[in-house]
């Protein structure tokens, strides 16, 4: 792994879009993170953050199907 790849892996931006409101399942309607994922984010390693982002994308897809 070169330095550029290492930097990319270490830098994972938060999915927060400042529309914070939890639904009945404690999922943020803005970023689609669970309350536990929101709490864990600041201490999560890059791999965990990528998994959280994957969970968010999956939840967003499910929401689109429900519409």
PDB file of C-alpha atoms in Angstrom, residues 17-61:
ATOM      1  CA  UNK A  17     -25.944  15.908   6.643  1.00  0.00           C
ATOM      2  CA  UNK A  18     -27.202  17.886   9.656  1.00  0.00           C
ATOM      3  CA  UNK A  19     -30.783  16.608   9.361  1.00  0.00           C
ATOM      4  CA  UNK A  20     -30.618  14.769  12.655  1.00  0.00           C
ATOM      5  CA  UNK A  21     -33.849  13.165  13.772  1.00  0.00           C
ATOM      6  CA  UNK A  22     -34.306   9.569  14.893  1.00  0.00           C
ATOM      7  CA  UNK A  23     -37.143   7.410  13.618  1.00  0.00           C
ATOM      8  CA  UNK A  24     -38.974   4.707  15.594  1.00  0.00           C
ATOM      9  CA  UNK A  25     -36.041   2.291  15.159  1.00  0.00           C
ATOM     10  CA  UNK A  26     -33.462   4.876  16.353  1.00  0.00           C
ATOM     11  CA  UNK A  27     -32.152   5.406  12.815  1.00  0.00           C
ATOM     12  CA  UNK A  28     -31.278   8.956  11.791  1.00  0.00           C
ATOM     13  CA  UNK A  29     -33.566  10.087   8.971  1.00  0.00           C
ATOM     14  CA  UNK A  30     -30.740  12.256   7.575  1.00  0.00           C
ATOM     15  CA  UNK A  31     -27.673  10.014   7.402  1.00  0.00           C
ATOM     16  CA  UNK A  32     -29.327   6.614   8.033  1.00  0.00           C
ATOM     17  CA  UNK A  33     -26.969   5.675  10.880  1.00  0.00           C
ATOM     18  CA  UNK A  34     -28.275   3.904  13.959  1.00  0.00           C
ATOM     19  CA  UNK A  35     -27.910   5.687  17.267  1.00  0.00           C
ATOM     20  CA  UNK A  36     -25.135   3.233  18.189  1.00  0.00           C
ATOM     21  CA  UNK A  37     -23.301   3.898  14.896  1.00  0.00           C
ATOM     22  CA  UNK A  38     -23.518   7.644  15.549  1.00  0.00           C
ATOM     23  CA  UNK A  39     -22.097   7.158  19.042  1.00  0.00           C
ATOM     24  CA  UNK A  40     -19.337   4.837  17.772  1.00  0.00           C
ATOM     25  CA  UNK A  41     -18.268   6.978  14.788  1.00  0.00           C
ATOM     26  CA  UNK A  42     -15.611   9.165  16.410  1.00  0.00           C
ATOM     27  CA  UNK A  43     -13.753   6.152  17.848  1.00  0.00           C
ATOM     28  CA  UNK A  44     -14.290   3.769  14.917  1.00  0.00           C
ATOM     29  CA  UNK A  45     -11.369   2.623  12.794  1.00  0.00           C
ATOM     30  CA  UNK A  46     -11.542   3.157   9.007  1.00  0.00           C
ATOM     31  CA  UNK A  47     -12.789  -0.379   8.357  1.00  0.00           C
ATOM     32  CA  UNK A  48     -15.627   0.033  10.854  1.00  0.00           C
ATOM     33  CA  UNK A  49     -16.523   3.412   9.342  1.00  0.00           C
ATOM     34  CA  UNK A  50     -16.709   1.815   5.885  1.00  0.00           C
ATOM     35  CA  UNK A  51     -19.042  -0.855   7.299  1.00  0.00           C
ATOM     36  CA  UNK A  52     -21.227   1.850   8.861  1.00  0.00           C
ATOM     37  CA  UNK A  53     -21.382   3.640   5.495  1.00  0.00           C
ATOM     38  CA  UNK A  54     -22.386   0.374   3.823  1.00  0.00           C
ATOM     39  CA  UNK A  55     -25.162  -0.046   6.402  1.00  0.00           C
ATOM     40  CA  UNK A  56     -26.340   3.514   5.656  1.00  0.00           C
ATOM     41  CA  UNK A  57     -26.470   2.853   1.910  1.00  0.00           C
ATOM     42  CA  UNK A  58     -28.438  -0.352   2.480  1.00  0.00           C
ATOM     43  CA  UNK A  59     -30.940   1.430   4.725  1.00  0.00           C
ATOM     44  CA  UNK A  60     -31.350   4.219   2.171  1.00  0.00           C
ATOM     45  CA  UNK A  61     -32.077   1.641  -0.547  1.00  0.00           C
TER      46      UNK A  61
END
